[in-house]
Coordinates of N, CA and C and ligand atoms in Angstrom, one line a residue:
M1 N 71.8 40.3 5.0 CA 72.8 39.1 4.8 C 74.0 39.6 4.2
R2 N 75.2 39.1 4.6 CA 76.4 39.4 4.0 C 76.6 38.6 2.7
I3 N 77.1 39.2 1.7 CA 77.3 38.5 0.4 C 78.8 38.8 0.0
K4 N 79.5 37.7 0.0 CA 81.0 37.8 -0.3 C 81.2 37.1 -1.7
I5 N 81.8 37.9 -2.6 CA 82.2 37.3 -3.9 C 83.7 37.1 -3.8
C6 N 84.2 35.9 -4.0 CA 85.6 35.6 -3.7 C 86.3 35.3 -5.1
G7 N 87.7 35.5 -5.0 CA 88.5 35.3 -6.2 C 88.5 36.4 -7.1
I8 N 88.5 37.6 -6.5 CA 88.6 38.9 -7.4 C 90.0 39.1 -7.8
T9 N 90.2 39.4 -9.0 CA 91.6 39.7 -9.5 C 91.6 41.0 -10.3
Q10 N 90.5 41.5 -10.7 CA 90.5 42.7 -11.6 C 89.8 43.9 -10.9
P11 N 90.5 45.0 -10.9 CA 89.9 46.2 -10.2 C 88.5 46.6 -10.6
Q12 N 88.3 46.7 -12.0 CA 87.0 47.1 -12.4 C 85.9 46.2 -12.0
Q13 N 86.2 44.9 -12.1 CA 85.2 43.9 -11.7 C 84.9 44.0 -10.2
G14 N 85.9 44.2 -9.4 CA 85.7 44.4 -8.0 C 84.7 45.6 -7.7
K15 N 85.0 46.7 -8.4 CA 84.1 47.9 -8.2 C 82.7 47.6 -8.6
T16 N 82.6 47.0 -9.8 CA 81.2 46.7 -10.3 C 80.5 45.8 -9.4
I17 N 81.1 44.7 -8.9 CA 80.5 43.7 -8.1 C 80.0 44.4 -6.8
V18 N 80.8 45.3 -6.2 CA 80.3 46.0 -5.0 C 79.1 46.9 -5.4
S19 N 79.2 47.6 -6.5 CA 78.0 48.4 -6.9 C 76.8 47.6 -7.1
L20 N 76.9 46.3 -7.4 CA 75.7 45.5 -7.6 C 75.2 45.0 -6.3
G21 N 76.0 45.1 -5.2 CA 75.5 44.7 -3.9 C 76.3 43.9 -3.0
A22 N 77.5 43.5 -3.4 CA 78.4 42.6 -2.6 C 78.8 43.4 -1.3
T23 N 78.8 42.8 -0.2 CA 79.2 43.4 1.0 C 80.7 43.1 1.4
A24 N 81.2 42.1 0.7 CA 82.6 41.7 0.9 C 83.2 41.1 -0.4
L25 N 84.5 41.4 -0.5 CA 85.2 40.8 -1.7 C 86.3 39.9 -1.1
G26 N 86.6 38.8 -1.7 CA 87.7 37.9 -1.3 C 88.8 37.8 -2.3
F27 N 90.0 37.8 -1.7 CA 91.2 37.8 -2.5 C 92.0 36.6 -2.2
I28 N 92.4 35.8 -3.2 CA 93.0 34.5 -2.9 C 94.5 34.7 -2.8
C29 N 95.0 34.5 -1.6 CA 96.5 34.7 -1.3 C 97.1 33.3 -1.2
V30 N 96.7 32.4 -2.0 CA 97.2 31.0 -2.0 C 97.9 30.8 -3.3
P31 N 99.3 30.8 -3.3 CA 100.0 30.8 -4.6 C 99.6 29.7 -5.6
S32 N 99.2 28.5 -5.1 CA 98.9 27.4 -6.0 C 97.5 27.6 -6.7
S33 N 96.7 28.6 -6.3 CA 95.4 28.8 -6.9 C 95.4 29.5 -8.2
P34 N 94.6 29.1 -9.1 CA 94.5 29.9 -10.4 C 93.9 31.3 -10.2
R35 N 93.4 31.6 -8.9 CA 92.9 32.9 -8.6 C 93.8 33.7 -7.8
Y36 N 95.1 33.2 -7.7 CA 96.0 33.9 -6.8 C 96.2 35.3 -7.3
I37 N 96.4 36.2 -6.3 CA 96.6 37.6 -6.6 C 97.7 38.2 -5.6
K38 N 98.6 39.0 -6.2 CA 99.7 39.5 -5.4 C 99.3 40.7 -4.5
V39 N 100.1 40.9 -3.5 CA 99.8 42.0 -2.5 C 99.5 43.3 -3.2
E40 N 100.4 43.7 -4.1 CA 100.3 45.0 -4.8 C 99.0 45.1 -5.6
Q41 N 98.6 44.0 -6.2 CA 97.3 44.0 -7.0 C 96.1 44.1 -6.0
I42 N 96.2 43.4 -4.9 CA 95.1 43.5 -3.9 C 95.0 45.0 -3.5
R43 N 96.1 45.6 -3.1 CA 96.1 47.0 -2.6 C 95.5 47.9 -3.7
A44 N 95.8 47.7 -5.0 CA 95.3 48.6 -6.0 C 93.7 48.4 -6.1
I45 N 93.2 47.3 -5.8 CA 91.8 47.1 -5.9 C 91.1 47.7 -4.6
V46 N 91.7 47.3 -3.5 CA 91.2 47.7 -2.1 C 91.1 49.3 -2.1
E47 N 92.1 50.0 -2.6 CA 92.1 51.4 -2.6 C 90.9 52.1 -3.3
Q48 N 90.3 51.3 -4.2 CA 89.2 51.9 -5.0 C 87.8 51.5 -4.4
L49 N 87.8 50.8 -3.3 CA 86.6 50.3 -2.7 C 86.1 51.2 -1.6
P50 N 84.7 51.2 -1.4 CA 84.2 52.0 -0.3 C 84.7 51.3 1.0
E51 N 84.8 52.2 2.1 CA 85.3 51.7 3.3 C 84.5 50.6 3.9
K52 N 83.1 50.7 3.7 CA 82.2 49.8 4.4 C 82.3 48.3 3.8
V53 N 82.9 48.2 2.7 CA 83.1 46.8 2.1 C 84.2 46.0 2.8
D54 N 83.9 44.8 3.1 CA 84.9 43.9 3.8 C 85.8 43.4 2.7
K55 N 87.1 43.5 3.0 CA 88.2 43.0 2.1 C 88.9 41.8 2.8
I56 N 88.6 40.7 2.3 CA 89.0 39.5 3.0 C 90.1 38.7 2.2
G57 N 91.2 38.5 2.8 CA 92.3 37.7 2.2 C 92.1 36.3 2.6
V58 N 92.2 35.4 1.6 CA 92.1 34.0 1.8 C 93.4 33.3 1.8
F59 N 93.8 32.6 2.9 CA 95.1 32.0 3.1 C 94.9 30.5 3.4
A60 N 95.9 29.7 3.1 CA 95.9 28.3 3.4 C 97.3 27.9 3.9
N61 N 97.4 27.6 5.2 CA 98.6 27.2 5.8 C 99.7 28.1 5.6
A62 N 99.4 29.4 5.6 CA 100.4 30.5 5.6 C 101.0 30.7 7.0
T63 N 102.1 31.3 7.1 CA 102.6 31.6 8.5 C 101.9 32.8 9.0
L64 N 102.0 33.0 10.4 CA 101.4 34.2 11.0 C 102.0 35.4 10.4
E65 N 103.3 35.4 10.2 CA 104.0 36.6 9.7 C 103.5 36.9 8.3
E66 N 103.4 35.9 7.5 CA 102.9 36.1 6.1 C 101.5 36.8 6.1
I67 N 100.6 36.2 6.9 CA 99.3 36.8 6.9 C 99.3 38.2 7.4
K68 N 100.1 38.5 8.5 CA 100.1 39.8 9.0 C 100.7 40.8 8.0
Q69 N 101.8 40.5 7.4 CA 102.4 41.4 6.4 C 101.4 41.6 5.2
T70 N 100.8 40.5 4.7 CA 99.9 40.7 3.6 C 98.7 41.6 4.0
A71 N 98.2 41.4 5.2 CA 97.0 42.1 5.7 C 97.3 43.6 5.7
I72 N 98.5 43.9 6.3 CA 98.9 45.3 6.5 C 99.2 45.9 5.1
D73 N 100.0 45.2 4.3 CA 100.4 45.8 3.0 C 99.3 46.0 2.0
S74 N 98.3 45.1 2.1 CA 97.2 45.3 1.1 C 95.9 45.9 1.6
G75 N 95.9 46.2 2.9 CA 94.7 46.9 3.5 C 93.5 46.0 3.7
L76 N 93.8 44.7 4.0 CA 92.7 43.8 4.3 C 91.9 44.1 5.6
T77 N 90.6 43.8 5.6 CA 89.9 44.0 6.9 C 89.6 42.6 7.5
G78 N 90.0 41.5 6.8 CA 89.7 40.2 7.3 C 90.7 39.2 6.7
A79 N 90.9 38.1 7.5 CA 91.7 37.0 7.0 C 90.9 35.7 7.1
Q80 N 90.8 35.0 6.0 CA 90.1 33.7 6.0 C 91.1 32.6 6.0
L81 N 91.0 31.7 7.0 CA 92.0 30.6 7.1 C 91.4 29.4 6.4
H82 N 91.9 29.0 5.3 CA 91.2 28.0 4.5 C 92.0 26.7 4.4
G83 N 93.1 26.5 5.2 CA 93.8 25.3 5.2 C 93.6 24.5 6.5
D84 N 94.7 24.0 7.1 CA 94.5 23.1 8.3 C 94.9 23.9 9.5
E85 N 94.7 25.1 9.6 CA 95.0 26.0 10.7 C 94.2 25.5 12.0
S86 N 95.0 25.4 13.1 CA 94.4 25.0 14.4 C 93.7 26.1 15.1
P87 N 92.8 25.8 16.1 CA 92.2 26.9 16.9 C 93.3 27.7 17.5
E88 N 94.4 27.1 18.0 CA 95.5 27.9 18.6 C 96.1 28.9 17.6
F89 N 96.2 28.4 16.4 CA 96.8 29.3 15.3 C 95.9 30.5 15.2
A90 N 94.5 30.3 15.2 CA 93.6 31.4 15.0 C 93.7 32.3 16.2
L91 N 93.9 31.8 17.4 CA 94.1 32.6 18.6 C 95.3 33.5 18.4
Q92 N 96.4 32.9 18.0 CA 97.7 33.7 17.8 C 97.5 34.8 16.8
L93 N 96.7 34.5 15.7 CA 96.5 35.5 14.7 C 95.7 36.6 15.3
R94 N 94.7 36.3 16.1 CA 93.8 37.3 16.7 C 94.7 38.2 17.6
E95 N 95.6 37.6 18.3 CA 96.5 38.5 19.2 C 97.4 39.4 18.3
L96 N 97.8 38.8 17.2 CA 98.7 39.6 16.3 C 98.0 40.7 15.6
L97 N 96.7 40.4 15.2 CA 95.9 41.3 14.4 C 94.6 41.5 15.0
P98 N 94.5 42.2 16.2 CA 93.3 42.3 16.9 C 92.1 43.0 16.2
D99 N 92.5 43.8 15.2 CA 91.4 44.6 14.6 C 90.9 44.0 13.3
I100 N 91.4 42.9 12.9 CA 90.8 42.3 11.7 C 89.9 41.1 11.9
E101 N 88.9 40.9 11.1 CA 88.0 39.8 11.2 C 88.7 38.5 10.9
I102 N 88.6 37.5 11.7 CA 89.2 36.2 11.4 C 88.1 35.2 11.1
L103 N 88.2 34.7 9.9 CA 87.2 33.7 9.4 C 87.9 32.3 9.4
K104 N 87.3 31.3 9.8 CA 87.9 29.9 9.6 C 87.0 29.2 8.7
A105 N 87.6 28.7 7.6 CA 86.9 27.8 6.7 C 87.0 26.4 7.0
L106 N 85.9 25.6 7.1 CA 86.0 24.2 7.3 C 85.4 23.5 6.1
R107 N 86.1 22.5 5.6 CA 85.6 21.8 4.4 C 84.8 20.5 4.9
I108 N 83.5 20.5 4.5 CA 82.6 19.6 5.2 C 82.2 18.4 4.3
R109 N 82.5 17.2 4.9 CA 82.1 15.9 4.3 C 80.9 15.3 4.9
N110 N 80.8 15.5 6.3 CA 79.8 14.8 7.0 C 79.6 15.5 8.4
T111 N 78.7 14.9 9.2 CA 78.4 15.6 10.5 C 79.6 15.7 11.4
E112 N 80.5 14.8 11.3 CA 81.7 14.8 12.2 C 82.5 16.1 11.9
D113 N 82.6 16.4 10.6 CA 83.3 17.6 10.2 C 82.6 18.9 10.8
I114 N 81.3 18.8 10.8 CA 80.5 20.0 11.4 C 80.9 20.2 12.9
D115 N 81.1 19.1 13.6 CA 81.4 19.2 15.0 C 82.7 19.9 15.3
K116 N 83.6 20.0 14.3 CA 84.9 20.7 14.5 C 84.7 22.2 14.7
V117 N 83.5 22.7 14.2 CA 83.2 24.1 14.4 C 83.4 24.5 15.9
L118 N 82.9 23.6 16.8 CA 82.9 23.9 18.2 C 84.3 24.3 18.7
H119 N 85.3 23.7 18.1 CA 86.7 24.0 18.6 C 87.2 25.4 18.3
Y120 N 86.5 26.0 17.3 CA 87.0 27.3 16.8 C 86.3 28.5 17.3
T121 N 85.0 28.4 17.7 CA 84.2 29.6 17.8 C 84.7 30.6 18.8
A122 N 85.4 30.1 19.8 CA 85.9 31.0 20.8 C 87.0 31.9 20.3
Y123 N 87.7 31.5 19.2 CA 88.9 32.2 18.8 C 88.7 33.0 17.5
I124 N 87.6 32.9 16.9 CA 87.4 33.5 15.6 C 86.2 34.4 15.6
D125 N 86.0 35.1 14.5 CA 84.7 35.9 14.4 C 83.7 35.2 13.6
T126 N 84.1 34.5 12.6 CA 83.1 33.9 11.6 C 83.6 32.6 11.1
I127 N 82.6 31.7 11.0 CA 82.9 30.4 10.4 C 82.4 30.4 8.9
L128 N 83.2 29.7 8.1 CA 82.7 29.6 6.7 C 82.7 28.1 6.4
L129 N 81.6 27.5 5.9 CA 81.5 26.1 5.6 C 81.6 26.0 4.1
D130 N 82.6 25.2 3.6 CA 82.8 25.0 2.2 C 82.7 23.5 1.9
A131 N 82.7 23.2 0.6 CA 82.6 21.8 0.2 C 84.0 21.1 0.3
Y132 N 84.0 19.8 0.6 CA 85.2 19.1 0.6 C 85.5 18.6 -0.8
H133 N 86.8 18.7 -1.2 CA 87.3 18.1 -2.5 C 88.6 17.5 -2.2
P134 N 88.9 16.3 -2.6 CA 90.2 15.7 -2.2 C 91.4 16.4 -2.7
Q135 N 91.3 17.1 -3.8 CA 92.6 17.7 -4.4 C 92.6 19.2 -4.2
Q136 N 91.4 19.9 -4.2 CA 91.4 21.3 -4.2 C 90.9 21.9 -2.8
L137 N 91.5 23.0 -2.4 CA 91.1 23.5 -1.1 C 89.8 24.4 -1.2
G138 N 89.6 25.0 -2.4 CA 88.5 25.9 -2.5 C 88.2 26.3 -3.9
G139 N 87.1 27.0 -4.2 CA 86.8 27.4 -5.5 C 86.5 26.2 -6.4
T140 N 85.9 25.1 -5.8 CA 85.7 23.9 -6.4 C 84.4 23.8 -7.2
G141 N 83.4 24.6 -6.9 CA 82.1 24.5 -7.5 C 81.2 23.4 -7.0
K142 N 81.7 22.7 -6.0 CA 81.0 21.6 -5.4 C 80.1 22.1 -4.3
T143 N 78.9 21.6 -4.2 CA 78.0 22.0 -3.2 C 78.1 21.1 -1.9
L144 N 77.8 21.6 -0.8 CA 77.7 20.8 0.4 C 76.4 20.0 0.5
D145 N 76.3 19.1 1.4 CA 75.0 18.4 1.6 C 74.2 19.4 2.5
W146 N 73.3 20.1 1.9 CA 72.6 21.1 2.7 C 71.7 20.5 3.8
D147 N 71.3 19.2 3.5 CA 70.4 18.5 4.5 C 71.0 18.5 5.9
I148 N 72.4 18.3 5.9 CA 73.0 18.1 7.3 C 73.2 19.5 7.9
L149 N 72.8 20.5 7.2 CA 73.1 21.9 7.8 C 71.8 22.6 8.2
E150 N 70.6 21.9 8.0 CA 69.4 22.6 8.3 C 69.2 23.1 9.7
Q151 N 69.8 22.4 10.7 CA 69.7 22.9 12.1 C 71.0 23.6 12.5
F152 N 71.9 23.8 11.6 CA 73.2 24.4 12.0 C 73.1 25.8 12.5
S153 N 73.5 26.0 13.7 CA 73.3 27.3 14.4 C 74.5 27.5 15.4
P154 N 75.7 27.8 14.8 CA 76.9 27.9 15.7 C 76.8 29.1 16.6
A155 N 77.8 29.2 17.5 CA 77.9 30.3 18.5 C 78.5 31.5 17.9
C156 N 78.8 31.5 16.6 CA 79.3 32.8 15.9 C 78.6 32.8 14.6
P157 N 78.6 34.0 13.9 CA 78.1 34.1 12.6 C 78.8 33.1 11.6
W158 N 78.0 32.8 10.6 CA 78.6 31.8 9.6 C 78.2 32.1 8.2
F159 N 79.1 31.8 7.3 CA 78.9 31.9 5.8 C 78.7 30.5 5.2
L160 N 77.8 30.4 4.3 CA 77.7 29.2 3.5 C 78.4 29.4 2.2
A161 N 79.3 28.5 1.8 CA 80.0 28.5 0.6 C 79.9 27.2 -0.1
G162 N 80.5 27.0 -1.3 CA 80.6 25.8 -2.0 C 79.5 25.6 -3.0
G163 N 79.9 25.9 -4.3 CA 79.0 25.6 -5.4 C 77.8 26.4 -5.5
L164 N 77.8 27.5 -4.9 CA 76.5 28.4 -5.0 C 76.5 29.1 -6.3
T165 N 75.4 29.2 -6.9 CA 75.2 29.9 -8.2 C 73.9 30.7 -8.1
P166 N 73.7 31.6 -9.1 CA 72.5 32.3 -9.2 C 71.3 31.4 -9.3
D167 N 71.5 30.2 -9.9 CA 70.4 29.3 -10.1 C 70.0 28.4 -8.8
N168 N 71.0 28.2 -7.9 CA 70.6 27.4 -6.8 C 70.6 28.2 -5.4
I169 N 70.8 29.5 -5.5 CA 71.0 30.2 -4.2 C 69.7 30.2 -3.4
L170 N 68.5 30.4 -4.1 CA 67.3 30.5 -3.3 C 66.9 29.1 -2.7
D171 N 67.2 28.0 -3.4 CA 67.0 26.7 -2.9 C 67.9 26.5 -1.6
A172 N 69.2 27.0 -1.7 CA 70.1 26.8 -0.6 C 69.5 27.6 0.6
L173 N 69.1 28.8 0.4 CA 68.6 29.7 1.5 C 67.2 29.3 2.0
N174 N 66.5 28.5 1.2 CA 65.3 27.9 1.8 C 65.6 26.8 2.8
Q175 N 66.7 26.2 2.6 CA 67.0 25.1 3.4 C 67.9 25.4 4.6
V176 N 68.9 26.3 4.4 CA 69.8 26.6 5.5 C 69.8 28.1 5.8
H177 N 70.3 28.5 7.0 CA 70.0 29.9 7.4 C 71.3 30.5 7.9
P178 N 72.2 30.7 6.9 CA 73.5 31.4 7.2 C 73.4 32.9 7.4
N179 N 74.4 33.5 8.0 CA 74.5 34.9 8.1 C 75.1 35.6 6.9
G180 N 75.7 34.7 6.0 CA 76.3 35.2 4.8 C 76.5 34.1 3.8
I181 N 76.6 34.5 2.6 CA 76.9 33.5 1.5 C 78.2 33.9 0.8
D182 N 78.9 32.9 0.2 CA 80.2 33.2 -0.4 C 80.1 32.4 -1.8
L183 N 80.4 33.2 -2.8 CA 80.4 32.5 -4.2 C 81.7 32.8 -4.9
S184 N 82.1 31.9 -5.7 CA 83.3 32.1 -6.5 C 83.0 31.6 -7.9
S185 N 83.3 30.3 -8.2 CA 83.2 29.8 -9.5 C 81.8 29.9 -10.1
G186 N 80.8 29.9 -9.3 CA 79.4 30.0 -9.8 C 79.1 31.3 -10.4
V187 N 80.0 32.3 -10.3 CA 79.8 33.6 -10.9 C 81.0 34.0 -11.8
E188 N 81.6 33.0 -12.4 CA 82.9 33.2 -13.1 C 82.7 32.8 -14.6
R189 N 83.6 33.4 -15.5 CA 83.8 32.9 -16.8 C 84.9 32.0 -16.8
A190 N 85.9 32.3 -16.1 CA 87.1 31.4 -15.9 C 87.7 31.8 -14.6
P191 N 88.6 30.9 -14.0 CA 89.1 31.3 -12.6 C 89.7 32.7 -12.5
G192 N 89.1 33.5 -11.6 CA 89.6 34.8 -11.4 C 89.0 35.9 -12.3
D193 N 88.2 35.4 -13.3 CA 87.5 36.3 -14.2 C 86.0 36.2 -14.0
K194 N 85.5 37.2 -13.3 CA 84.1 37.1 -12.9 C 83.1 37.4 -14.1
D195 N 82.0 36.8 -14.1 CA 81.0 37.0 -15.1 C 80.0 38.0 -14.5
L196 N 80.0 39.2 -14.9 CA 79.2 40.2 -14.3 C 77.7 40.0 -14.6
D197 N 77.4 39.4 -15.6 CA 75.9 39.0 -15.9 C 75.5 38.1 -14.8
K198 N 76.3 37.1 -14.5 CA 75.9 36.1 -13.5 C 75.9 36.8 -12.1
V199 N 76.8 37.7 -11.9 CA 76.7 38.4 -10.6 C 75.4 39.2 -10.5
A200 N 75.1 39.9 -11.6 CA 73.8 40.7 -11.6 C 72.6 39.8 -11.4
K201 N 72.6 38.6 -12.0 CA 71.5 37.7 -11.9 C 71.4 37.2 -10.4
L202 N 72.6 37.0 -9.8 CA 72.6 36.6 -8.3 C 71.8 37.7 -7.5
F203 N 72.2 38.9 -7.7 CA 71.6 40.0 -6.9 C 70.1 40.2 -7.2
E204 N 69.8 40.0 -8.5 CA 68.3 40.0 -8.9 C 67.6 38.9 -8.1
R205 N 68.1 37.7 -8.1 CA 67.5 36.6 -7.4 C 67.3 36.9 -5.9
L206 N 68.3 37.6 -5.4 CA 68.3 37.8 -3.9 C 67.4 39.0 -3.6
G207 N 66.9 39.7 -4.6 CA 66.1 40.9 -4.4 C 66.9 42.1 -4.3
N208 N 67.8 42.3 -5.3 CA 68.6 43.5 -5.4 C 69.4 43.9 -4.2
G209 N 70.4 43.1 -3.9 CA 71.4 43.5 -2.9 C 70.9 43.4 -1.5
E210 N 69.9 42.6 -1.2 CA 69.4 42.4 0.1 C 70.3 41.6 1.0
Ligands
LIG1 O1 89.1 29.8 -4.9 C1 90.2 29.3 -4.8 O2 90.9 29.2 -5.8 C2 90.8 28.9 -3.5 C3 92.0 28.3 -3.4 C4 92.6 27.9 -2.2 C5 91.9 28.1 -1.0 C6 90.6 28.7 -1.1 C7 90.0 29.1 -2.3 N1 88.8 29.7 -2.3 C8 88.1 30.0 -1.1 C9 86.7 30.5 -1.2 O3 86.3 31.2 -0.3 C10 85.7 30.2 -2.3 O4 84.9 31.3 -2.5 C11 84.9 29.0 -1.8 O5 85.8 27.9 -1.8 C12 83.7 28.7 -2.7 O6 84.1 28.4 -4.0 P1 83.0 27.9 -5.1 O7 82.6 26.6 -4.8 O8 83.7 28.0 -6.4 O9 81.9 28.9 -5.0

């Protein structure tokens, strides 16, 4: 299973989190987020990471050019679209950056929101389902209604996100069956400052980096 820890801002924390078992790190390229990180800082972290680790930039309603430039300048291997990007936008991004993974995040309130996944699967690599919050785009600490995801099995791989913690991760995975999980505030001391004890506890619960 892929395990993505999102909202990394500190080089040493990034390295340690990977050594504990993360397969992917996420960098928030959304200027209004308290977890925002600049291109040069991402680059400094990415350069210290093993090649096999996925380095995902998280964007919200950025332009194609901004995403392309950030991906190239910081060495990202993936771009997560976390705003209101359309399927056509995802397709244009794919044509612009054919070698990077494209993830589309959808913020889920109900089963109608889940149906939107169908519009994207032909144009992206991976879906990420996150919790809906009226004011915040991500990193909310809110969980989704896992009941409505029990049978969720899209035509592409998917990540479960939203309010996951070391304490609820096994309950989540007993109920839903994603290809990957994404955590941010559930393993933090403060926005952008990861709690390495909580990260270690997460991997312990998962069976040491499985
Ligand atoms: O984390 C942010 O600050 C953020 C801001 C704007 C857009 C997306 C953002 N985060 C995206 C993520 O992938 C988070 O990991 C995801 O929302 C889960 O967060 P959490 O509920 O805190 O685990």
